[in-house]
Amino acid sequence: MRDIMGMMGKVKEMQAKMEQMQAEIAELTAEGKAGGGLVTVIISGKGELKSLKIDPSLFKEDDVEILEDLIVAAHKDAKDKAEAIAAEKTKALTAGLPIPPGFKLPF
């Protein structure tokens, strides 16, 4: 019976740490760049677009498709970076738990 109570206490402690980590991830930002820095995107840890900077040299009529592609690429770069940071935070929190590789926790 004591083992169950101890395990329940650890589960509650882990849940509190997960909630804290989720809040930290939501507050982090990641910057992605494309086109050698011509397009820069900043997103939140949840993937929300916070900022978009475009070099004025890209504002030419015939470069619209290039600009669109660079925006998408910069967003992907930022999202990949945010996911990597979140994965590191999760890895540190769940150290020792038998969680399969690539498994994403619900956040």
Coordinates of C-alpha atoms in Angstrom, one line a residue:
M1 CA 0.0 0.0 0.0
R2 CA 2.8 2.4 0.8
D3 CA 4.3 1.8 -2.7
I4 CA 1.1 2.9 -4.3
M5 CA 0.9 6.0 -2.2
G6 CA 4.5 6.8 -3.0
M7 CA 3.9 6.3 -6.7
M8 CA 0.8 8.5 -6.6
G9 CA 2.8 11.2 -5.0
K10 CA 5.5 10.9 -7.7
V11 CA 2.8 11.1 -10.4
K12 CA 1.4 14.3 -8.9
E13 CA 4.9 15.8 -8.7
M14 CA 5.5 14.8 -12.3
Q15 CA 2.2 16.4 -13.4
A16 CA 3.1 19.6 -11.7
K17 CA 6.5 19.6 -13.4
M18 CA 4.9 18.9 -16.8
E19 CA 2.5 21.9 -16.3
Q20 CA 5.4 24.1 -15.5
M21 CA 7.4 22.9 -18.5
Q22 CA 4.4 23.4 -20.8
A23 CA 4.2 27.0 -19.5
E24 CA 7.9 27.5 -20.1
I25 CA 7.6 26.1 -23.7
A26 CA 4.7 28.4 -24.4
E27 CA 6.7 31.4 -23.4
L28 CA 9.9 30.5 -25.4
T29 CA 10.5 32.0 -28.9
A30 CA 12.5 30.6 -31.8
E31 CA 13.9 32.5 -34.8
G32 CA 14.0 31.0 -38.2
K33 CA 15.8 32.5 -41.3
A34 CA 15.7 31.8 -45.0
G35 CA 17.4 33.2 -48.0
G36 CA 20.6 34.0 -46.1
G37 CA 18.6 36.2 -43.7
L38 CA 16.4 37.9 -46.2
V39 CA 13.4 36.6 -44.4
T40 CA 13.3 36.2 -40.6
V41 CA 10.4 34.7 -38.6
I42 CA 9.9 34.6 -34.8
I43 CA 7.4 32.1 -33.4
S44 CA 6.3 31.1 -30.0
G45 CA 6.8 27.7 -28.5
K46 CA 3.3 26.8 -29.6
G47 CA 4.1 27.7 -33.2
E48 CA 2.3 31.0 -33.3
L49 CA 3.9 33.6 -35.6
K50 CA 5.1 36.5 -33.5
S51 CA 7.2 38.5 -36.0
L52 CA 8.0 38.6 -39.7
K53 CA 10.9 40.6 -41.2
I54 CA 11.4 40.9 -44.9
D55 CA 14.4 42.5 -46.5
P56 CA 13.2 45.4 -48.8
S57 CA 15.2 44.0 -51.7
L58 CA 12.6 41.3 -52.1
F59 CA 9.8 43.7 -52.8
K60 CA 9.9 43.3 -56.6
E61 CA 6.9 42.2 -58.6
D62 CA 8.6 39.2 -60.2
D63 CA 10.0 37.9 -56.9
V64 CA 6.6 37.2 -55.2
E65 CA 6.9 33.4 -55.5
I66 CA 10.4 33.5 -54.1
L67 CA 9.3 35.7 -51.2
E68 CA 6.4 33.3 -50.4
D69 CA 8.8 30.3 -50.4
L70 CA 11.2 32.1 -48.2
I71 CA 8.5 32.9 -45.6
V72 CA 7.4 29.3 -45.5
A73 CA 11.1 28.1 -45.2
A74 CA 11.8 30.6 -42.4
H75 CA 8.7 29.5 -40.5
K76 CA 9.7 25.9 -40.8
D77 CA 13.2 26.7 -39.6
A78 CA 11.8 28.5 -36.5
K79 CA 9.3 25.7 -35.8
D80 CA 12.0 23.1 -36.0
K81 CA 14.1 25.0 -33.5
A82 CA 11.2 25.5 -31.1
E83 CA 10.4 21.7 -31.3
A84 CA 14.1 20.9 -30.6
I85 CA 14.0 23.1 -27.5
A86 CA 10.8 21.6 -26.3
A87 CA 12.2 18.1 -26.9
E88 CA 15.3 18.9 -24.8
K89 CA 13.1 20.2 -22.0
T90 CA 10.9 17.1 -22.1
K91 CA 13.9 14.8 -22.2
A92 CA 15.3 16.4 -19.1
L93 CA 12.0 16.1 -17.3
T94 CA 11.2 12.5 -18.3
A95 CA 14.8 11.2 -17.8
G96 CA 14.5 7.5 -16.7
L97 CA 11.0 7.0 -17.9
P98 CA 10.5 4.3 -20.5
I99 CA 9.1 6.7 -23.2
P100 CA 9.5 5.4 -26.8
P101 CA 11.7 7.6 -29.1
G102 CA 9.7 10.1 -31.1
F103 CA 6.8 10.0 -28.7
K104 CA 5.3 13.5 -28.2
L105 CA 3.7 14.4 -25.0
P106 CA 0.3 16.1 -25.3
F107 CA 1.1 19.8 -25.7

